Coordinates of C-alpha atoms in Angstrom, one line a residue:
X1 CA 23.9 -18.2 -22.6
X2 CA 21.5 -15.8 -20.4
X3 CA 20.4 -17.3 -17.3
X4 CA 19.2 -16.4 -14.0
X5 CA 21.9 -17.1 -11.0
X6 CA 21.6 -20.8 -10.8
X7 CA 21.3 -21.8 -7.1
X8 CA 18.8 -23.8 -5.8
X9 CA 17.2 -22.0 -2.9
X10 CA 14.7 -23.3 -2.3
X11 CA 13.1 -27.2 -1.9
X12 CA 11.4 -27.7 -4.7
X13 CA 9.3 -31.8 -5.8
X14 CA 9.7 -32.7 -9.0
X15 CA 8.1 -33.0 -11.1
X16 CA 6.3 -28.5 -11.2
X17 CA 4.3 -27.7 -13.8
X18 CA 3.3 -23.8 -14.7
X19 CA 0.6 -23.3 -12.4
X20 CA -3.3 -22.5 -13.6
X21 CA -2.8 -18.8 -13.3
X22 CA 0.7 -18.1 -14.0
X23 CA 2.2 -17.3 -16.6
X24 CA 4.8 -17.2 -18.9
X25 CA 4.8 -13.2 -21.2
X26 CA 7.2 -12.1 -23.3
X27 CA 7.9 -8.7 -23.8
X28 CA 5.7 -6.1 -25.8
X29 CA 9.8 -5.3 -28.4
X30 CA 12.6 -7.0 -29.4
X31 CA 15.0 -7.2 -26.0
X32 CA 12.9 -7.1 -24.5
X33 CA 12.0 -9.1 -20.9
X34 CA 10.1 -11.7 -20.2
X35 CA 7.9 -11.3 -17.3
X36 CA 6.5 -14.3 -15.0
X37 CA 3.5 -13.1 -14.3
X38 CA 0.2 -14.4 -11.5
X39 CA -3.3 -13.4 -12.5
X40 CA -1.6 -10.5 -14.9
X41 CA 1.1 -9.6 -11.8
X42 CA 4.1 -9.2 -12.4
X43 CA 6.2 -11.1 -10.3
X44 CA 10.3 -11.2 -11.9
X45 CA 11.8 -10.2 -15.2
X46 CA 13.4 -13.0 -16.6
X47 CA 15.7 -13.7 -20.1
X48 CA 14.7 -16.0 -23.3
X49 CA 17.0 -18.0 -22.5
X50 CA 14.9 -18.6 -19.2
X51 CA 11.7 -18.2 -20.5
X52 CA 12.5 -21.8 -22.6
X53 CA 13.3 -23.8 -19.2
X54 CA 10.1 -22.5 -17.0
X55 CA 7.8 -23.6 -20.6
X56 CA 9.5 -26.7 -20.8
X57 CA 8.4 -27.6 -16.8
X58 CA 5.7 -29.6 -17.8
X59 CA 4.8 -31.5 -15.0
X60 CA 5.6 -34.8 -16.4
X61 CA 9.2 -34.5 -16.7
X62 CA 12.7 -34.3 -14.0
X63 CA 15.0 -30.7 -14.4
X64 CA 17.5 -33.8 -15.4
X65 CA 14.6 -34.5 -18.1
X66 CA 14.2 -31.3 -18.9
X67 CA 18.0 -30.1 -19.3
X68 CA 18.4 -32.7 -21.9
X69 CA 15.3 -31.5 -24.1
X70 CA 16.2 -28.2 -23.6
X71 CA 20.2 -29.0 -24.9
X72 CA 24.0 -28.5 -24.1
X73 CA 24.6 -26.3 -22.1
X74 CA 21.6 -26.4 -19.9
X75 CA 22.9 -29.1 -17.2
X76 CA 19.5 -30.7 -14.1
X77 CA 21.2 -28.2 -11.3
X78 CA 21.0 -25.1 -14.0
X79 CA 17.1 -25.9 -13.6
X80 CA 16.2 -26.6 -10.5
X81 CA 18.4 -23.6 -9.7
X82 CA 15.9 -21.1 -11.8
X83 CA 13.0 -23.0 -10.3
X84 CA 14.1 -23.1 -7.0
X85 CA 14.5 -19.1 -7.1
X86 CA 11.3 -18.8 -8.9
X87 CA 9.5 -21.2 -6.3
X88 CA 8.2 -18.1 -4.1
X89 CA 6.6 -16.5 -7.4
X90 CA 3.6 -18.9 -6.9
X91 CA 4.2 -19.8 -10.6
X92 CA 5.2 -23.9 -10.0
X93 CA 2.1 -25.8 -8.9
X94 CA 3.5 -27.1 -5.4
X95 CA 5.0 -23.7 -4.6
X96 CA 4.4 -20.6 -2.9
X97 CA 0.3 -20.0 -3.2
X98 CA -0.4 -17.8 -5.9
X99 CA -2.8 -14.4 -5.4
X100 CA -6.4 -15.1 -5.8
X101 CA -7.6 -12.1 -8.0
X102 CA -10.4 -10.1 -6.3
X103 CA -11.7 -7.1 -6.3
X104 CA -10.5 -5.9 -3.2
X105 CA -7.4 -5.9 -1.7
X106 CA -4.7 -4.8 0.2
X107 CA -1.4 -3.3 -0.4
X108 CA 1.1 -2.9 2.9
X109 CA 1.5 0.0 4.5
X110 CA -2.1 1.5 4.3
X111 CA -3.7 1.2 0.7
X112 CA -6.8 -0.5 0.5
X113 CA -7.7 -1.4 -3.8
X114 CA -11.4 -1.7 -5.1
X115 CA -11.9 -2.3 -8.8
X116 CA -14.2 -1.2 -10.7
X117 CA -13.4 -2.0 -14.8
X118 CA -10.6 -3.2 -17.4
X119 CA -10.0 -0.1 -18.8
X120 CA -8.7 -1.7 -21.7
X121 CA -10.8 -1.5 -24.9
X122 CA -11.3 2.2 -23.8
X123 CA -7.9 3.1 -23.9
X124 CA -7.6 0.8 -27.3
X125 CA -10.5 3.3 -28.2
X126 CA -9.0 5.9 -27.4
X127 CA -5.4 5.4 -29.0
X128 CA -5.6 7.3 -32.2
X129 CA -6.0 10.2 -30.7
X130 CA -3.3 10.1 -27.9
X131 CA -0.5 9.0 -30.9
X132 CA -1.9 12.5 -32.2
X133 CA -1.3 14.2 -29.3
X134 CA 2.2 13.1 -29.1
X135 CA 3.8 14.1 -32.2
X136 CA 6.8 16.8 -32.2
X137 CA 5.1 19.7 -32.4
X138 CA 2.9 19.2 -30.0
X139 CA 5.3 20.0 -27.4
X140 CA 5.1 23.9 -28.3
X141 CA 1.5 23.4 -28.0
X142 CA 2.1 22.0 -24.1
X143 CA 4.8 24.6 -23.4
X144 CA 2.1 27.6 -24.2
X145 CA 0.1 26.0 -22.3
X146 CA 1.7 25.9 -19.2
X147 CA 3.0 29.2 -19.5
X148 CA -1.1 30.0 -19.8
X149 CA -1.7 28.1 -16.1
X150 CA 1.2 30.1 -14.9
X151 CA 0.3 33.8 -16.3
X152 CA -3.4 32.5 -15.4
X153 CA -1.8 32.6 -11.7
X154 CA 0.2 35.6 -11.4
X155 CA -2.9 37.6 -12.6
X156 CA -4.9 36.2 -10.2
X157 CA -2.6 37.0 -7.3
X158 CA -4.1 38.3 -4.7
X159 CA -7.6 36.7 -4.6
X160 CA -5.4 34.0 -4.8
X161 CA -4.9 33.8 -1.1
X162 CA -8.2 35.0 -0.6
X163 CA -9.2 32.0 -2.1
X164 CA -6.7 30.6 -0.1
X165 CA -6.5 31.7 3.2
X166 CA -10.7 32.3 3.9
X167 CA -14.5 30.7 3.4
X168 CA -15.5 30.1 0.4
X169 CA -19.0 29.3 -0.9
X170 CA -20.3 25.7 -0.5
X171 CA -21.1 25.7 -4.1
X172 CA -17.3 27.2 -4.8
X173 CA -16.5 23.6 -2.6
X174 CA -18.6 21.8 -5.1
X175 CA -17.0 22.6 -8.8
X176 CA -13.8 22.0 -7.2
X177 CA -14.3 18.6 -5.3
X178 CA -16.8 17.9 -8.9
X179 CA -13.5 18.9 -10.4
X180 CA -11.0 16.8 -7.8
X181 CA -13.0 14.1 -9.0
X182 CA -13.1 13.7 -12.8
X183 CA -9.5 14.8 -13.4
X184 CA -8.3 12.5 -10.8
X185 CA -10.2 9.9 -12.9
X186 CA -8.2 11.6 -16.2
X187 CA -4.8 11.1 -14.4
X188 CA -5.4 7.2 -13.6
X189 CA -6.9 7.1 -18.1
X190 CA -3.6 8.9 -18.9
X191 CA -1.5 6.4 -17.2
X192 CA -3.5 4.3 -19.3
X193 CA -3.6 5.8 -22.3
X194 CA 0.4 5.8 -22.0
X195 CA 1.3 2.2 -21.6
X196 CA -1.5 1.4 -24.5
X197 CA 0.4 4.2 -27.0
X198 CA 3.7 2.0 -25.8
X199 CA 2.0 -1.3 -27.0
X200 CA 1.1 -2.6 -23.2
X201 CA -2.5 -3.3 -21.7
X202 CA -4.0 -2.0 -18.4
X203 CA -5.4 -4.2 -16.0
X204 CA -7.7 -3.3 -13.3
X205 CA -8.9 0.2 -12.9
X206 CA -10.8 1.1 -9.2
X207 CA -10.9 3.1 -6.3
X208 CA -8.4 3.4 -3.5
X209 CA -8.0 4.0 0.0
X210 CA -4.4 5.7 -0.2
X211 CA -2.9 6.5 3.5
X212 CA -6.4 7.1 4.4
X213 CA -7.1 8.7 1.3
X214 CA -9.4 8.0 -1.2
X215 CA -8.0 8.6 -5.2
X216 CA -8.4 6.1 -8.2
X217 CA -5.6 4.0 -9.4
X218 CA -4.8 2.2 -12.6
X219 CA -3.1 -1.0 -12.2
X220 CA -0.1 -0.6 -15.7
X221 CA 2.1 -3.3 -14.1
X222 CA 2.3 -4.2 -17.8
X223 CA 4.2 -1.3 -18.6
X224 CA 7.8 -4.0 -17.4
X225 CA 7.0 -6.1 -20.6
X226 CA 8.2 -2.7 -22.3
X227 CA 12.4 -2.4 -23.4
X228 CA 12.2 1.1 -23.1
X229 CA 13.2 2.1 -20.3
X230 CA 12.0 6.0 -21.5
X231 CA 8.8 4.6 -22.2
X232 CA 8.0 3.5 -18.7
X233 CA 9.0 6.2 -17.2
X234 CA 6.7 8.5 -19.4
X235 CA 4.0 6.0 -18.9
X236 CA 4.9 6.8 -15.4
X237 CA 4.5 10.7 -15.8
X238 CA 1.7 10.1 -17.7
X239 CA -1.1 11.0 -14.9
X240 CA 0.9 14.1 -13.2
X241 CA 1.6 16.0 -16.6
X242 CA -2.3 15.2 -16.9
X243 CA -2.9 17.4 -13.1
X244 CA -0.4 19.9 -15.0
X245 CA -2.4 20.4 -18.4
X246 CA -6.0 20.4 -16.6
X247 CA -4.0 23.0 -13.7
X248 CA -3.3 25.4 -16.9
X249 CA -5.9 25.4 -18.5
X250 CA -8.4 26.3 -15.8
X251 CA -6.0 29.2 -14.3
X252 CA -5.6 30.6 -17.5
X253 CA -9.0 30.9 -19.1
X254 CA -10.3 31.8 -14.5
X255 CA -8.0 35.2 -15.7
X256 CA -11.1 35.7 -18.2
X257 CA -14.2 35.0 -15.4
X258 CA -16.3 37.8 -13.1
X259 CA -15.9 37.9 -9.9
X260 CA -18.3 34.8 -8.5
X261 CA -17.4 31.4 -6.7
X262 CA -17.1 30.0 -9.6
X263 CA -14.0 31.8 -10.5
X264 CA -13.1 31.3 -6.8
X265 CA -13.3 27.9 -7.5
X266 CA -11.1 27.9 -10.7
X267 CA -7.9 29.4 -9.1
X268 CA -8.4 26.8 -5.9
X269 CA -8.4 23.7 -8.3
X270 CA -5.8 24.7 -10.9
X271 CA -3.5 26.0 -7.1
X272 CA -4.8 21.9 -6.0
X273 CA -3.7 20.1 -10.0
X274 CA -0.4 22.0 -9.6
X275 CA -0.1 20.6 -6.0
X276 CA -1.0 17.1 -7.5
X277 CA 1.7 16.9 -9.8
X278 CA 4.8 18.2 -7.5
X279 CA 3.8 15.3 -4.7
X280 CA 3.0 12.6 -7.4
X281 CA 6.5 13.2 -8.0
X282 CA 7.9 12.3 -4.3
X283 CA 10.1 9.4 -4.9
X284 CA 10.3 7.3 -1.2
X285 CA 6.5 6.5 -1.6
X286 CA 4.9 4.5 -4.0
X287 CA 3.8 7.6 -6.2
X288 CA 4.4 8.1 -9.4
X289 CA 7.8 9.9 -8.9
X290 CA 8.4 6.8 -7.5
X291 CA 7.1 4.8 -10.5
X292 CA 9.3 6.8 -12.7
X293 CA 12.8 6.7 -10.6
X294 CA 12.6 2.9 -10.6
X295 CA 12.1 2.6 -14.8
X296 CA 14.9 5.3 -14.8
X297 CA 17.8 3.2 -12.5
X298 CA 15.6 -0.3 -13.9
X299 CA 14.9 -2.1 -10.4
X300 CA 12.2 -3.6 -10.3
X301 CA 10.3 -2.9 -6.5
X302 CA 12.7 -1.1 -5.4
X303 CA 10.9 0.2 -2.4
X304 CA 11.0 -3.0 -1.0
X305 CA 14.7 -4.0 -2.3
X306 CA 15.6 -0.8 -0.3
X307 CA 13.8 -2.1 3.1
X308 CA 15.6 -4.9 2.8
X309 CA 18.9 -3.7 1.9
X310 CA 18.1 -1.5 4.7
X311 CA 17.0 -4.3 7.0
X312 CA 19.6 -6.0 6.3
X313 CA 22.2 -3.7 7.4
X314 CA 20.2 -3.2 10.7
X315 CA 20.0 -6.3 11.9
X316 CA 24.1 -6.7 10.9
X317 CA 25.4 -3.8 12.8
X318 CA 22.2 -4.2 15.9
X319 CA 21.9 -7.6 16.4
X320 CA 25.1 -9.1 14.6
X321 CA 23.4 -11.5 12.3
X322 CA 25.3 -12.3 8.7
X323 CA 24.7 -10.3 6.0
X324 CA 22.7 -11.7 3.3
X325 CA 22.0 -8.6 1.0
X326 CA 25.9 -8.1 0.8
X327 CA 27.0 -3.4 1.0
X328 CA 24.5 -2.5 -1.2
X329 CA 25.1 0.5 -1.8
X330 CA 22.8 3.2 -1.8
X331 CA 19.8 0.9 -1.6
X332 CA 20.0 1.3 2.1
X333 CA 20.1 4.7 2.4
X334 CA 16.7 5.0 0.1
X335 CA 15.5 2.7 2.3
X336 CA 16.0 4.7 5.4
X337 CA 14.2 7.6 3.2
X338 CA 11.4 5.3 2.3
X339 CA 10.2 4.2 5.6
X340 CA 11.2 8.0 7.1
X341 CA 8.8 9.3 4.5
X342 CA 5.9 6.8 5.5
X343 CA 6.0 7.0 9.4
X344 CA 5.5 11.0 8.1
X345 CA 3.0 10.3 5.1
X346 CA 1.3 8.1 8.0
X347 CA 1.1 11.2 10.8
X348 CA -0.2 13.5 8.3
X349 CA -2.4 11.8 7.8
X350 CA -3.7 11.4 10.8
X351 CA -2.7 15.0 11.4
X352 CA -5.2 16.3 9.1
X353 CA -8.1 13.2 9.2
X354 CA -8.2 12.8 12.4
X355 CA -9.7 15.8 14.6
X356 CA -11.9 15.4 12.0
X357 CA -13.1 12.1 12.2
X358 CA -13.3 12.8 15.9
X359 CA -15.7 15.3 15.6
X360 CA -18.0 13.4 14.5
X361 CA -19.1 11.3 17.8
X362 CA -19.1 7.1 18.6
X363 CA -18.9 6.1 14.9
X364 CA -15.8 8.9 14.6
X365 CA -13.5 7.2 17.7
X366 CA -14.6 4.3 16.1
X367 CA -12.9 4.2 12.8
X368 CA -9.7 6.0 14.3
X369 CA -9.0 3.6 16.2
X370 CA -9.9 0.5 14.1
X371 CA -7.4 2.5 12.0
X372 CA -4.2 3.5 14.8
X373 CA -5.4 -0.7 15.3
X374 CA -4.6 -1.6 11.6
X375 CA -0.7 0.7 12.6
X376 CA -0.2 -1.2 15.5
X377 CA -1.1 -4.7 13.9
X378 CA 1.9 -4.0 10.5
X379 CA 4.0 -2.5 13.2
X380 CA 4.0 -5.0 14.9
X381 CA 4.4 -7.9 12.3
X382 CA 6.8 -6.3 11.2
X383 CA 9.0 -6.0 13.8
X384 CA 8.2 -9.3 14.3
X385 CA 9.6 -10.3 11.2
X386 CA 12.3 -8.9 11.3
X387 CA 13.3 -10.8 14.6
X388 CA 12.6 -14.2 13.3
X389 CA 14.6 -12.8 9.6
X390 CA 18.0 -12.1 12.3
X391 CA 17.7 -15.2 14.2
X392 CA 17.3 -17.1 10.8
X393 CA 21.0 -15.0 9.6
X394 CA 22.3 -16.5 13.2
X395 CA 22.2 -12.8 15.2
X396 CA 22.1 -14.7 19.2
X397 CA 19.2 -15.0 21.3
X398 CA 21.3 -12.9 23.9
X399 CA 21.2 -10.1 22.2
X400 CA 18.1 -10.3 20.1
X401 CA 16.7 -10.1 24.6
X402 CA 19.1 -6.8 25.0
X403 CA 17.7 -5.1 21.9
X404 CA 14.1 -6.0 23.0
X405 CA 14.9 -4.9 27.0
X406 CA 16.0 -1.6 25.4
X407 CA 13.9 -0.3 23.1
X408 CA 11.4 -1.1 25.4
X409 CA 13.1 1.1 27.9
X410 CA 13.9 3.3 25.7
X411 CA 9.9 4.0 24.8
X412 CA 9.2 4.3 28.8
X413 CA 12.2 6.1 29.0
X414 CA 10.4 9.0 26.0
X415 CA 6.5 8.5 27.5
X416 CA 7.5 10.2 30.2
X417 CA 10.0 12.8 29.6
X418 CA 8.6 14.2 26.4
X419 CA 6.9 17.2 27.0
X420 CA 3.4 17.5 24.7
X421 CA 1.1 21.2 24.7
X422 CA -2.4 20.0 23.8
X423 CA -3.2 22.0 21.0
X424 CA -7.2 22.1 20.1
X425 CA -8.7 23.0 17.0
X426 CA -11.1 25.8 17.3
X427 CA -12.7 28.7 16.1
X428 CA -13.7 32.6 17.1
X429 CA -16.2 35.1 16.9
X430 CA -15.8 39.1 17.7
X431 CA -18.1 41.1 17.5
X432 CA -18.7 45.2 19.8
X433 CA -15.2 43.9 21.3
X434 CA -15.7 41.2 22.8
X435 CA -13.9 38.1 22.2
X436 CA -15.7 34.3 22.2
X437 CA -13.1 30.6 21.6
X438 CA -16.4 28.6 20.3
X439 CA -16.1 24.5 20.0
X440 CA -18.6 22.5 18.9
X441 CA -21.8 21.4 21.3
X442 CA -20.3 17.4 21.5
X443 CA -17.0 18.8 20.3
X444 CA -13.7 18.1 23.9
X445 CA -14.0 21.0 25.4
X446 CA -13.2 19.9 28.9
X447 CA -10.2 20.1 26.9
X448 CA -10.4 23.9 27.2
X449 CA -8.6 26.0 30.8
X450 CA -8.4 29.3 31.4
X451 CA -4.7 30.1 31.2
X452 CA -4.3 28.3 27.9
X453 CA -3.0 30.4 24.4
X454 CA -5.0 31.2 21.5
X455 CA -3.8 31.8 17.9
X456 CA -6.3 33.9 16.5
X457 CA -7.1 32.3 12.3
X458 CA -7.6 32.5 8.7
X459 CA -10.4 30.0 8.1
X460 CA -9.5 28.7 5.2
X461 CA -9.2 25.7 3.2
X462 CA -5.5 25.3 2.2
X463 CA -3.6 28.4 4.8
X464 CA -4.6 29.4 7.9
X465 CA -3.8 32.7 8.8
X466 CA -2.3 34.0 11.8
X467 CA -4.3 37.0 12.6
X468 CA -3.7 37.6 16.6
X469 CA -2.9 36.6 20.0
X470 CA -5.1 35.8 23.0
X471 CA -5.5 33.6 25.6
X472 CA -9.5 32.2 27.9
X473 CA -10.1 34.4 30.6
X474 CA -12.0 32.5 34.1
X475 CA -15.3 33.7 32.9
X476 CA -17.2 30.2 32.8
X477 CA -18.3 29.0 29.8
X478 CA -22.1 29.2 28.1
X479 CA -24.4 27.5 25.2
X480 CA -24.2 30.4 22.0
X481 CA -24.7 30.2 18.6
X482 CA -22.3 30.9 16.0
X483 CA -21.3 31.5 12.6
X484 CA -20.2 27.7 10.5
X485 CA -16.8 28.8 9.3
X486 CA -15.9 29.7 12.9
X487 CA -15.9 25.4 12.7
X488 CA -15.8 25.0 8.9
X489 CA -13.9 26.5 6.0
X490 CA -17.0 27.2 4.8
X491 CA -18.9 30.6 4.1
X492 CA -22.7 29.4 4.6
X493 CA -25.4 32.3 4.9
X494 CA -28.2 30.7 7.3
X495 CA -28.5 30.0 10.1
X496 CA -26.1 30.1 13.7
X497 CA -25.0 26.7 14.6
X498 CA -25.2 26.3 18.5
X499 CA -21.7 26.1 20.6
X500 CA -20.2 26.3 24.3
X501 CA -19.1 30.2 23.7
X502 CA -15.0 30.9 26.6
X503 CA -14.5 34.1 27.0
X504 CA -11.4 35.5 25.4
X505 CA -8.6 37.9 26.0
X506 CA -7.4 40.0 23.4
X507 CA -3.5 40.2 23.6
X508 CA -2.5 41.6 19.8
X509 CA -4.2 41.9 16.4
X510 CA -7.1 44.4 15.2
X511 CA -8.2 43.6 12.1
X512 CA -9.6 41.0 13.4
X513 CA -12.3 39.2 11.2
X514 CA -16.0 39.2 12.8
X515 CA -15.3 35.1 12.7
X516 CA -12.5 32.3 12.1
X517 CA -10.4 29.6 13.4
X518 CA -9.3 29.1 16.1
X519 CA -5.2 27.0 17.5
X520 CA -6.1 26.5 21.1
X521 CA -2.6 25.5 23.3
X522 CA -2.8 24.3 27.1
X523 CA -0.7 26.3 29.8
X524 CA -0.7 22.6 31.4
X525 CA 2.2 20.5 30.3
X526 CA 2.1 16.5 30.3
X527 CA 4.2 14.1 29.1
X528 CA 3.2 12.2 25.8
X529 CA 2.6 9.0 27.8
X530 CA 0.6 10.9 30.0
X531 CA -1.0 12.9 26.9
X532 CA -1.7 10.0 25.3
X533 CA -4.1 8.4 28.9
X534 CA -5.8 11.1 28.4
X535 CA -6.6 10.7 25.1
X536 CA -7.8 7.2 25.0
X537 CA -9.7 7.8 29.0
X538 CA -11.4 10.7 27.8
X539 CA -12.7 9.4 24.0
X540 CA -16.1 7.7 24.4
X541 CA -14.9 4.5 23.7
X542 CA -13.7 4.0 27.2
X543 CA -16.1 1.7 29.2
X544 CA -14.6 3.5 32.2
X545 CA -15.4 6.9 31.3
X546 CA -17.6 8.6 34.2
X547 CA -21.6 9.8 32.3
X548 CA -21.7 13.6 31.0
X549 CA -22.4 16.2 34.4
X550 CA -24.6 19.5 33.9
X551 CA -20.9 21.5 33.8
X552 CA -19.1 19.0 31.7
X553 CA -22.0 19.5 29.3
X554 CA -21.3 23.3 29.5
X555 CA -17.9 22.8 28.9
X556 CA -16.5 23.5 31.8
X557 CA -13.0 22.5 32.0

């Protein structure tokens, strides 16, 4: 008889019964796992024997009566242990509160999902087409398609670098944005179609904010009912394969196009498709590579379990608490990698997206403040839960107090000693031998001052090629006009934009374009704490900020 480890961890008031939103889902194939689910979302995998116990719990019988109904070798202790272990899932009335099925859902650490519709009927309609594509002979076609894409990328050659590192016409970006919208949707439908092909049912399709970036999602958690690990891995990898296929087709086809904005868009789109496929294979964030790894090792909720194992090790080593999860093998190391990767992704999102929002003035600063407050609340809640769990596992209070004190002291020391040179993103113009470093009129022009080092770069959407170096001289800034591609990687014919211009002294670079991107590194070095304080007090949200003066309006440092 296959059962859960019978240990009554949780107090349960008998008699109990299944929650109206709970279900015991049968496997999709013989020998597959039974799934304990709430509102269709899997919470635990159980054996057929345990599923029989759960179905026998009807709100009228106590544990002994359920055991008697099931017969030998079941005992009241066995039944009570199973119910106690699964109470936290919310499967029973009187257990944990079931999660309500909402159209908008928040998934920690930084994902917000908005459900659009149930894709199951649509994908079931296309199932015969997927079955035809899954025939063995189609593997050769897929390899030829990939080879064609690689050959197309090779033919693109120098034009690929130009597309990635220089401004493109606005219509090229519009083509890419439209194509990425469609391909991201197809990516998620690819997961759903693979699950449908293997007999599962996708539950939700929608839009989400994933680490501050918009994306589609398709809920394929029903894949845990599949008995084959290989099938679950293929469901996870179906999305990246869709992007590889689309990128290959477009890169192969662009070789036949004449030079135009459409050709440039095709090259850019193909490169992005390949990059998205590679990024999705990263296993330490909840991307497709993580789901594939989790399916391959057959450990549901791998990331959560590994983070719990990491917390258990740290709590034992640092806070002196009892070990609750045992050695854990490689789980703590995977948890450490996942923890670091999550922070790294948030920092990358901050670095790429926050400067864009800050240029939007008051509203942009408000959005940044809201996101930072959310991150701080999540971090603080995680720390509090960590110390509460350590206390519950016997950590001495004096040890926790010492660790908190040392932690706060370490943060204070790091804020005081880590050197920072503020870097401001600007643009440049170079005409008639005169170099101007330009900023938007509403931008943080006060961050630039004489002596600041400037790196002159190409204004590309993906790459920024270093073209030369310069220094801001001591002439006062002035109001001027500059092309749009000094501020954003868009080649748009038309009237230039009003900017604040700083005179620059060129130190190196002989083949400068007439305009481009500039990274300005302050010559004034401050500590991390001072830099954070200056960033806060210079924000328009700071209530005690001084009103604009004539000099500050002109960008005078």
